[in-house]
Amino acid sequence: MAVTDEVRSMLAAKFEVILPHLNERQQRLLLGAEARVLGHGGIRAVAQAAGAREATVALGADEIEAGAPVLDRVRQAGGGRKRVIEQDPTLLPALLALVEPDQRGDPMSALRWTTRSLRHLAGELTRQGHRVSHDTVGDLLRRLGFSLQANAKTLEGKRHPDRDAQFRYINEQALEHLSAGDPVVSVDTKKKELVGDYGNKGHEWSPAGEPVHVLSHDFPHPGSNKAIPYGVYDLAANTGWVSIGTDHDTAAFAVATLRRWWDSYGRQRYPDTSRLLITADAGGSNSTRARAWKAELAAFAADTGLAVTVCHFPPGTSKWNKIEHRLFSHISMNWRGRPLTSHDVIINTIAATTTTTGLSVHAELDPGLYPVGKTITDATMAALPLDRHDWNGDWNYTLRPEPATPPPTSPPAPPLAHLTPLIHPAITGMPDPAWHDLITRLTIPYQAHHEQFLHNYRGHHRTRGGGRPLRVTLTHQVLATLLHHRYQTPRQVIADLFGVSLTTINIAVRHTRNILTKTRQTITPADIRL
């Protein structure tokens, strides 16, 4: 029978209400049943009313006529669109070649040197002939056991042969001091922080849509302040002391923090102790090679009456120092997502740091000046009351609570004093008065030439107090030039004789030769070669 417009309207209204509540198979069977009832032309009429394909309606009618069984699933086994890896068996090997750590595959692929994001991977696979979306690439990677991974900081670089033995030695020293009731502290400098509206890593709960606004970059502004946290962590008491410096991270600042801890806390907690053990890393202001560190500790030991023992961790293993993961890590977590706008904010945040294990921290500002460039002479080092341990004395040593032995008071020898015998008429080819007269006449031209050279080198005039005394004076420069041009002495030999670098001799000879030429002074070649 013919299907009227009224019947089509009724079918459309029925399908609009019922079909959204049915799954794919149920919809197909319902449409097929309606088409069978309508008879000839029913398939097209039902398809138009339901907005479906005629083939779908016909398939439903055929299933009903064939006596379709009741199933627990929507589709027949094997039904639906084939998986992309079934349609393209080479897709997985191509994807693995792009993401495996050994980086097999095309060495010229640009993806090798860029971010391996899902979109970049999908684009590279499409370029190779595997049409795939970034969502599908993500599903395939998860099926293969891949996930987003960050770098893991576990490699320590070159391992020192005494690394493990030093760890055991530090542990033995710490246990021996702790069992005797003596203090054991871990010291180090935390990362320097900029004070101001600078971003800080991490997230913190705040009202939605109201983030704390900070500067878009971390470049320090002119006149901006900085904070240098130096910490002392007491292993037995589980307490920390942090001084916030504002000048430089020097050995004097480090030991000043140690003094503050001892005067304000350590002396009261350990009233009967006569020694102190310090564990520190191998670099920074408390470096194994920092002479100022040892000199400042010697003064601290003499003032407090403590025998100060220092054990350094091997190079590249500073993360094993207790202060790193028992104090500094908790401080970083406590101020995450919070701009350090002032020194007060830094101090209060550090002082509020606690843990479930009972950590307490004291923090205070140290506005003192700690200039860099302090020189500790060999004589001062030799006078320190320092005892190197039998095991690796560069890393393990004890400073006795004694005043340093005063260095000898004999006047220091003038620089390059061993060259004085070479200024002899037999070598210079001129009597002593003539030699001194030559040096006098060359002094002013040399000073002018040297100042012009420095001005061109640094690009500006000399600042007040700038420069340092020359190790190779004008007299020695003229002597070096004379040895080279009069006796053809190689410049490397002269450098070894003077105890300076070859570059220093090259510059000295070149400058002196130019001055001699301008002042019309000549060097007569000798008949012999030195």
Coordinates of C-alpha atoms in Angstrom, one line a residue:
M1 CA 0.0 0.0 0.0
A2 CA 1.1 3.6 -0.5
V3 CA 2.6 5.4 2.4
T4 CA 0.8 8.7 3.0
D5 CA 2.3 11.9 4.4
E6 CA 0.3 11.5 7.5
V7 CA 1.9 8.1 8.2
R8 CA 5.4 9.6 7.6
S9 CA 4.6 12.3 10.1
M10 CA 3.5 9.8 12.7
L11 CA 6.6 7.7 12.1
A12 CA 8.9 10.7 12.4
A13 CA 7.3 11.7 15.7
K14 CA 7.6 8.2 17.1
F15 CA 11.2 7.8 16.0
E16 CA 12.2 11.2 17.5
V17 CA 11.0 10.0 20.9
I18 CA 12.1 6.4 21.0
L19 CA 15.3 6.1 19.0
P20 CA 17.5 8.1 21.4
H21 CA 16.8 5.5 24.1
L22 CA 17.9 2.5 22.0
N23 CA 21.3 1.3 21.0
E24 CA 22.4 0.7 17.5
R25 CA 21.1 -2.8 17.0
Q26 CA 17.8 -2.0 18.7
Q27 CA 17.3 1.0 16.5
R28 CA 18.0 -1.1 13.4
L29 CA 15.5 -3.8 14.4
L30 CA 12.8 -1.3 15.2
L31 CA 13.2 0.4 11.8
G32 CA 13.1 -2.9 10.1
A33 CA 9.9 -4.0 11.9
E34 CA 8.1 -0.8 10.9
A35 CA 9.2 -1.2 7.3
R36 CA 7.8 -4.8 7.2
V37 CA 4.4 -3.5 8.5
L38 CA 4.2 -0.9 5.8
G39 CA 5.0 -3.3 3.0
H40 CA 6.1 -2.0 -0.4
G41 CA 7.8 1.3 -0.1
G42 CA 8.1 0.9 3.7
I43 CA 11.9 0.9 3.7
R44 CA 12.2 4.2 2.0
A45 CA 9.5 5.8 4.1
V46 CA 10.9 4.6 7.4
A47 CA 14.5 5.7 6.3
Q48 CA 13.2 9.2 5.5
A49 CA 11.2 9.5 8.7
A50 CA 14.1 8.3 10.9
G51 CA 16.9 10.1 9.0
A52 CA 18.7 6.8 8.5
R53 CA 20.2 5.0 5.5
E54 CA 17.9 2.7 3.5
A55 CA 20.5 0.0 3.7
T56 CA 20.4 0.2 7.5
V57 CA 16.5 -0.2 7.5
A58 CA 16.8 -3.1 5.0
L59 CA 19.4 -4.8 7.2
G60 CA 17.1 -4.6 10.2
A61 CA 14.2 -6.1 8.2
D62 CA 16.3 -9.0 6.9
E63 CA 17.5 -9.7 10.5
I64 CA 13.8 -9.9 11.7
E65 CA 12.8 -12.2 8.8
A66 CA 15.8 -14.4 9.5
G67 CA 14.8 -14.7 13.2
A68 CA 17.7 -12.7 14.7
P69 CA 18.6 -14.1 18.2
V70 CA 18.6 -12.0 21.4
L71 CA 22.2 -10.9 21.9
D72 CA 24.0 -9.2 24.9
R73 CA 26.1 -7.0 22.6
V74 CA 25.1 -4.3 20.1
R75 CA 27.3 -5.6 17.2
Q76 CA 28.0 -9.0 15.9
A77 CA 31.5 -10.4 16.6
G78 CA 33.9 -8.8 14.3
G79 CA 31.5 -6.0 13.4
G80 CA 32.3 -2.3 13.1
R81 CA 35.2 -0.5 11.6
K82 CA 38.6 -2.3 11.6
R83 CA 41.3 -1.0 13.9
V84 CA 43.9 1.2 12.3
I85 CA 46.7 -1.2 13.1
E86 CA 44.8 -4.0 11.4
Q87 CA 44.3 -1.8 8.3
D88 CA 48.0 -0.7 8.4
P89 CA 50.2 -3.4 9.9
T90 CA 53.4 -1.3 9.4
L91 CA 52.0 1.6 11.6
L92 CA 53.2 0.3 15.0
P93 CA 56.8 -0.4 13.8
A94 CA 56.9 3.1 12.3
L95 CA 55.7 4.6 15.6
L96 CA 58.2 2.7 17.6
A97 CA 61.0 3.8 15.4
L98 CA 60.1 7.4 16.3
V99 CA 59.8 7.1 20.1
E100 CA 62.1 4.2 21.2
P101 CA 65.2 5.4 23.2
D102 CA 67.7 3.9 20.8
Q103 CA 66.2 6.2 18.0
R104 CA 66.1 3.7 15.3
G105 CA 64.7 4.7 11.9
D106 CA 65.4 7.6 9.6
P107 CA 68.4 9.6 11.0
M108 CA 67.5 12.6 8.8
S109 CA 64.0 12.9 10.2
A110 CA 63.4 16.4 11.6
L111 CA 61.3 14.9 14.4
R112 CA 64.6 13.6 15.9
W113 CA 65.5 17.1 16.9
T114 CA 62.1 18.5 18.1
T115 CA 59.5 17.8 20.7
R116 CA 57.9 14.4 20.3
S117 CA 54.4 15.5 21.0
L118 CA 51.3 13.6 19.8
R119 CA 50.7 16.0 16.9
H120 CA 54.3 16.0 15.8
L121 CA 54.3 12.2 15.8
A122 CA 51.0 12.1 13.9
G123 CA 52.4 14.6 11.4
E124 CA 55.6 12.6 10.9
L125 CA 53.7 9.3 10.4
T126 CA 51.4 10.9 7.9
R127 CA 54.4 12.2 6.0
Q128 CA 55.6 8.6 5.9
G129 CA 52.3 7.4 4.4
H130 CA 50.5 6.3 7.6
R131 CA 47.4 8.5 7.9
V132 CA 46.6 8.7 11.6
S133 CA 45.3 11.3 14.1
H134 CA 47.1 12.5 17.2
D135 CA 44.4 10.9 19.4
T136 CA 45.0 7.5 17.8
V137 CA 48.8 8.0 18.3
G138 CA 48.1 8.6 22.0
D139 CA 46.0 5.5 22.3
L140 CA 48.7 3.4 20.5
L141 CA 51.4 4.7 22.8
R142 CA 49.5 3.9 25.9
R143 CA 48.8 0.4 24.6
L144 CA 52.5 0.0 24.1
G145 CA 53.3 1.0 27.7
F146 CA 54.5 4.5 27.0
S147 CA 53.7 7.5 29.2
L148 CA 54.8 11.1 29.6
Q149 CA 58.2 11.1 31.4
A150 CA 60.3 13.8 32.8
N151 CA 64.1 13.7 33.2
A152 CA 65.3 11.7 36.2
K153 CA 68.3 13.3 37.9
T154 CA 70.3 10.1 38.8
L155 CA 73.5 10.3 36.8
E156 CA 76.4 11.8 38.8
G157 CA 78.9 12.1 36.1
K158 CA 82.4 10.8 36.7
R159 CA 82.5 8.7 39.9
H160 CA 85.4 9.3 42.2
P161 CA 87.2 6.0 43.1
D162 CA 86.9 6.9 46.8
R163 CA 83.2 7.8 46.6
D164 CA 81.8 4.9 48.5
A165 CA 84.6 4.7 51.0
Q166 CA 84.1 8.4 51.8
F167 CA 80.4 7.8 52.4
R168 CA 81.3 5.1 54.9
Y169 CA 83.9 7.3 56.6
I170 CA 81.3 10.2 57.0
N171 CA 78.8 7.7 58.4
E172 CA 81.3 6.4 60.9
Q173 CA 82.3 9.9 62.0
A174 CA 78.7 11.0 62.4
L175 CA 77.7 7.9 64.4
E176 CA 80.8 8.2 66.7
H177 CA 80.0 11.9 67.4
L178 CA 76.2 11.3 67.9
S179 CA 76.8 8.4 70.3
A180 CA 79.0 10.6 72.4
G181 CA 76.4 13.4 72.5
D182 CA 78.4 15.8 70.3
P183 CA 76.8 17.9 67.7
V184 CA 76.7 16.9 64.0
V185 CA 75.5 19.5 61.6
S186 CA 75.1 19.6 57.8
V187 CA 75.7 22.9 56.1
D188 CA 75.2 24.3 52.6
T189 CA 74.0 27.3 50.6
K190 CA 70.5 27.1 49.1
K191 CA 69.8 28.5 45.6
K192 CA 70.0 32.3 45.5
E193 CA 66.6 33.9 45.2
L194 CA 65.5 37.2 43.6
V195 CA 63.5 39.5 46.0
G196 CA 60.5 41.0 44.3
D197 CA 57.4 40.1 42.2
Y198 CA 59.2 37.2 40.5
G199 CA 57.4 33.9 39.7
N200 CA 58.0 30.9 41.9
K201 CA 57.5 27.3 40.7
G202 CA 54.7 25.3 42.1
H203 CA 50.9 25.7 42.7
E204 CA 49.0 27.0 45.7
W205 CA 45.3 27.0 46.4
S206 CA 43.6 30.4 45.8
P207 CA 40.2 31.6 44.6
A208 CA 39.5 30.5 41.0
G209 CA 40.4 33.0 38.4
E210 CA 42.5 35.1 40.8
P211 CA 46.1 34.0 40.3
V212 CA 48.9 36.0 41.9
H213 CA 50.3 38.3 39.1
V214 CA 54.1 38.3 38.8
L215 CA 56.7 39.6 36.3
S216 CA 56.8 37.8 33.0
H217 CA 60.5 37.2 33.2
D218 CA 63.1 36.5 35.8
F219 CA 65.7 39.1 34.8
P220 CA 66.9 41.1 37.9
H221 CA 66.0 44.8 37.7
P222 CA 68.6 47.5 38.5
G223 CA 68.8 47.9 42.2
S224 CA 66.8 44.7 42.9
N225 CA 67.7 42.8 46.0
K226 CA 68.8 39.2 46.4
A227 CA 68.5 36.6 49.1
I228 CA 71.3 34.1 49.9
P229 CA 70.0 31.4 52.3
Y230 CA 72.8 29.5 54.1
G231 CA 71.6 26.8 56.3
V232 CA 72.9 24.8 59.3
Y233 CA 70.9 21.5 60.0
D234 CA 71.3 19.8 63.3
L235 CA 71.0 16.0 62.7
A236 CA 70.3 15.0 66.3
A237 CA 67.8 17.7 67.1
N238 CA 66.1 17.8 63.7
T239 CA 66.3 21.6 63.7
G240 CA 67.5 24.1 61.1
W241 CA 69.1 27.5 61.2
V242 CA 69.0 29.7 58.1
S243 CA 70.8 33.0 57.6
I244 CA 69.5 35.2 54.7
G245 CA 72.5 37.0 53.3
T246 CA 72.2 40.1 51.1
D247 CA 75.8 40.5 49.9
H248 CA 78.0 37.6 48.7
D249 CA 78.1 33.9 49.4
T250 CA 81.6 33.7 50.8
A251 CA 83.4 31.6 53.4
A252 CA 83.1 34.4 55.9
F253 CA 79.3 34.4 55.5
A254 CA 79.1 30.7 55.9
V255 CA 81.1 30.6 59.1
A256 CA 79.2 33.7 60.4
T257 CA 76.0 31.6 60.0
L258 CA 77.7 28.8 62.0
R259 CA 78.7 31.3 64.7
R260 CA 75.1 32.6 64.9
W261 CA 73.8 29.0 65.3
W262 CA 76.3 28.1 68.0
D263 CA 75.9 31.3 70.0
S264 CA 72.0 31.3 69.9
Y265 CA 71.3 27.6 70.0
G266 CA 74.2 25.1 69.9
R267 CA 75.9 26.3 73.0
Q268 CA 72.7 25.8 75.1
R269 CA 71.9 22.4 73.6
Y270 CA 75.5 21.0 73.9
P271 CA 76.9 22.8 77.0
D272 CA 79.5 20.0 77.7
T273 CA 80.7 19.3 74.2
S274 CA 84.3 19.9 73.1
R275 CA 84.0 19.1 69.4
L276 CA 81.8 19.6 66.4
L277 CA 81.4 17.6 63.2
I278 CA 80.4 19.4 60.0
T279 CA 79.4 17.6 56.8
A280 CA 79.5 19.7 53.7
D281 CA 79.6 19.3 49.9
A282 CA 82.8 19.8 47.9
G283 CA 82.1 23.1 46.3
G284 CA 80.8 26.7 46.9
S285 CA 81.8 28.8 49.9
N286 CA 82.6 25.7 51.9
S287 CA 84.7 24.0 49.2
T288 CA 87.4 21.5 49.9
R289 CA 89.9 23.9 48.2
A290 CA 88.6 27.2 49.7
R291 CA 91.4 28.5 51.9
A292 CA 89.2 31.2 53.4
W293 CA 86.8 28.4 54.6
K294 CA 89.5 26.8 56.6
A295 CA 90.9 30.1 57.9
E296 CA 87.5 31.2 59.1
L297 CA 86.8 27.9 60.7
A298 CA 90.2 28.1 62.5
A299 CA 89.1 31.4 64.0
F300 CA 85.7 29.9 65.0
A301 CA 87.4 27.0 66.7
A302 CA 89.8 29.2 68.6
D303 CA 86.9 31.5 69.8
T304 CA 84.6 28.7 70.8
G305 CA 87.1 26.2 72.1
L306 CA 85.7 23.5 69.9
A307 CA 87.7 21.0 67.8
V308 CA 85.9 21.4 64.5
T309 CA 86.0 18.4 62.2
V310 CA 84.9 18.7 58.6
C311 CA 84.0 15.8 56.3
H312 CA 83.2 16.7 52.7
F313 CA 81.0 14.7 50.4
P314 CA 82.8 13.6 47.1
P315 CA 82.3 15.9 44.1
G316 CA 78.9 15.4 42.4
T317 CA 77.2 13.9 45.4
S318 CA 76.0 17.0 47.3
K319 CA 72.4 15.7 47.2
W320 CA 73.4 13.1 49.8
N321 CA 74.1 15.9 52.3
K322 CA 71.3 15.7 54.9
I323 CA 70.5 19.4 54.7
E324 CA 69.3 19.0 51.1
H325 CA 66.5 16.6 51.7
R326 CA 65.7 17.3 55.4
L327 CA 65.6 21.1 55.3
F328 CA 66.0 22.8 51.9
S329 CA 63.5 20.5 50.1
H330 CA 60.8 21.3 52.7
I331 CA 61.5 25.1 52.4
S332 CA 61.1 24.9 48.7
M333 CA 57.7 23.1 49.1
N334 CA 56.6 25.6 51.7
W335 CA 57.0 28.6 49.5
R336 CA 55.9 27.0 46.2
G337 CA 53.7 29.3 44.0
R338 CA 54.5 32.3 46.3
P339 CA 56.4 35.3 45.0
L340 CA 59.2 36.3 47.5
T341 CA 58.4 39.9 47.5
S342 CA 60.6 40.9 50.5
H343 CA 63.2 39.6 52.9
D344 CA 60.5 39.5 55.6
V345 CA 58.4 37.2 53.4
I346 CA 61.4 34.9 52.9
I347 CA 62.3 34.8 56.6
N348 CA 58.7 34.2 57.8
T349 CA 58.1 31.5 55.2
I350 CA 61.3 29.6 56.1
A351 CA 60.6 30.0 59.8
A352 CA 57.1 28.5 59.3
T353 CA 58.5 25.4 57.6
T354 CA 57.6 22.2 59.6
T355 CA 57.2 18.5 58.9
T356 CA 55.3 15.6 60.5
T357 CA 58.6 14.4 61.9
G358 CA 59.0 17.5 64.0
L359 CA 61.3 19.7 62.0
S360 CA 61.6 23.3 63.3
V361 CA 63.5 26.1 61.5
H362 CA 64.8 29.5 62.7
A363 CA 65.5 32.1 60.1
E364 CA 67.0 35.6 60.4
L365 CA 68.4 38.3 58.1
D366 CA 72.2 38.9 57.9
P367 CA 72.7 42.3 56.4
G368 CA 76.5 42.1 56.8
L369 CA 79.0 42.8 54.1
Y370 CA 81.1 39.9 52.9
P371 CA 83.4 41.1 50.1
V372 CA 84.9 38.6 47.7
G373 CA 88.6 38.3 46.7
K374 CA 90.1 37.8 50.1
T375 CA 93.5 36.2 49.7
I376 CA 94.9 33.6 52.1
T377 CA 98.6 33.3 51.7
D378 CA 100.7 30.1 51.9
A379 CA 102.2 31.3 55.1
T380 CA 98.8 31.8 56.7
M381 CA 97.7 28.4 55.6
A382 CA 100.8 26.8 57.0
A383 CA 100.1 28.5 60.3
L384 CA 96.6 27.1 60.7
P385 CA 96.1 24.5 63.5
L386 CA 94.8 22.0 60.9
D387 CA 95.2 18.2 61.2
R388 CA 94.5 16.2 58.1
H389 CA 93.0 12.8 58.7
D390 CA 94.8 9.7 57.7
W391 CA 92.0 8.9 55.3
N392 CA 91.8 11.4 52.4
G393 CA 93.1 14.5 54.2
D394 CA 91.8 16.8 51.5
W395 CA 88.2 15.8 52.4
N396 CA 88.6 15.1 56.1
Y397 CA 90.4 17.4 58.5
T398 CA 90.2 18.8 62.0
L399 CA 90.9 22.4 63.2
R400 CA 92.2 22.5 66.7
P401 CA 90.9 25.2 69.1
E402 CA 94.3 26.9 69.1
P403 CA 95.4 30.3 67.8
A404 CA 97.2 30.2 64.5
T405 CA 101.0 30.2 64.6
P406 CA 102.2 33.7 63.6
P407 CA 103.9 33.6 60.2
P408 CA 107.6 34.6 60.0
T409 CA 108.2 38.3 59.9
S410 CA 111.0 38.3 57.4
P411 CA 110.3 40.7 54.5
P412 CA 109.1 39.1 51.4
A413 CA 111.6 38.8 48.5
P414 CA 111.0 41.2 45.7
P415 CA 109.3 39.7 42.6
L416 CA 111.7 38.0 40.2
A417 CA 114.6 38.6 42.5
H418 CA 116.4 35.6 41.1
L419 CA 116.9 37.5 37.8
T420 CA 118.9 40.3 39.4
P421 CA 122.3 38.6 38.5
L422 CA 121.4 38.7 34.8
I423 CA 121.4 42.5 34.9
H424 CA 125.2 42.6 34.6
P425 CA 127.4 44.4 32.1
A426 CA 128.6 41.1 30.7
I427 CA 124.9 40.3 29.8
T428 CA 123.4 43.7 29.0
G429 CA 126.5 44.9 27.1
M430 CA 126.4 48.2 28.9
P431 CA 127.8 49.5 32.3
D432 CA 125.4 49.8 35.2
P433 CA 125.0 53.6 34.9
A434 CA 124.1 53.3 31.3
W435 CA 121.5 50.5 32.1
H436 CA 119.8 52.5 34.8
D437 CA 119.8 55.6 32.5
L438 CA 118.1 53.5 29.8
I439 CA 115.4 52.4 32.2
T440 CA 114.8 55.9 33.4
R441 CA 114.5 57.3 29.8
L442 CA 112.0 54.5 28.9
T443 CA 109.8 54.8 32.0
I444 CA 107.5 57.7 30.8
P445 CA 107.1 56.3 27.2
Y446 CA 106.4 52.9 28.7
Q447 CA 103.8 54.1 31.0
A448 CA 102.0 56.1 28.3
H449 CA 102.1 53.1 25.9
H450 CA 100.9 50.7 28.7
E451 CA 98.0 52.9 29.7
Q452 CA 96.9 53.3 26.0
F453 CA 97.0 49.5 25.6
L454 CA 94.9 49.0 28.7
H455 CA 92.4 51.7 27.6
N456 CA 92.0 50.0 24.2
Y457 CA 91.6 46.6 25.9
R458 CA 89.0 47.5 28.5
G459 CA 87.2 50.2 26.4
H460 CA 87.2 53.0 29.1
H461 CA 89.5 55.0 31.4
R462 CA 91.0 53.4 34.5
T463 CA 88.7 53.5 37.5
R464 CA 89.8 54.8 40.8
G465 CA 91.8 52.1 42.6
G466 CA 91.6 49.9 39.5
G467 CA 94.3 47.6 38.2
R468 CA 96.9 45.5 40.0
P469 CA 100.7 45.8 40.2
L470 CA 102.6 44.3 37.4
R471 CA 104.5 41.1 38.1
V472 CA 106.9 41.7 35.3
T473 CA 108.2 45.3 35.8
L474 CA 109.7 47.5 33.1
T475 CA 113.2 46.5 34.1
H476 CA 112.4 42.8 33.6
Q477 CA 110.6 43.5 30.3
V478 CA 113.6 45.2 28.9
L479 CA 115.8 42.3 30.2
A480 CA 113.5 39.8 28.4
T481 CA 113.6 41.8 25.2
L482 CA 117.4 42.0 25.4
L483 CA 117.8 38.3 26.0
H484 CA 115.6 37.5 23.0
H485 CA 117.0 40.0 20.5
R486 CA 120.7 40.1 21.6
Y487 CA 121.2 36.4 22.3
Q488 CA 118.3 34.8 20.2
T489 CA 117.0 33.2 23.4
P490 CA 113.6 31.4 22.6
R491 CA 110.7 33.2 24.2
Q492 CA 109.5 29.9 25.9
V493 CA 112.9 29.6 27.6
I494 CA 112.5 33.2 28.9
A495 CA 109.0 32.5 30.1
D496 CA 110.2 29.5 32.0
L497 CA 113.1 31.5 33.4
F498 CA 110.9 34.3 34.6
G499 CA 108.2 31.9 35.9
V500 CA 105.4 33.5 33.8
S501 CA 103.3 32.4 30.8
L502 CA 104.5 32.6 27.2
T503 CA 101.7 35.1 26.5
T504 CA 103.1 37.4 29.1
I505 CA 106.6 37.3 27.5
N506 CA 105.2 37.8 24.0
I507 CA 103.3 40.9 25.0
A508 CA 106.3 42.3 27.0
V509 CA 108.7 41.8 24.2
R510 CA 106.4 43.3 21.6
H511 CA 105.6 46.4 23.7
T512 CA 109.2 47.0 24.7
R513 CA 110.4 46.6 21.1
N514 CA 107.9 49.2 20.0
I515 CA 109.1 51.6 22.7
L516 CA 112.7 51.1 21.9
T517 CA 112.0 51.8 18.2
K518 CA 110.1 55.0 19.0
T519 CA 112.9 56.3 21.3
R520 CA 115.6 55.2 18.8
Q521 CA 117.2 52.7 21.1
T522 CA 118.9 49.7 19.5
I523 CA 120.0 46.3 20.8
T524 CA 123.3 45.1 19.5
P525 CA 123.3 41.4 18.6
A526 CA 125.9 39.3 20.4
D527 CA 128.1 36.7 18.8
I528 CA 126.7 33.9 21.0
R529 CA 123.3 32.4 21.5
L530 CA 121.8 31.6 24.8

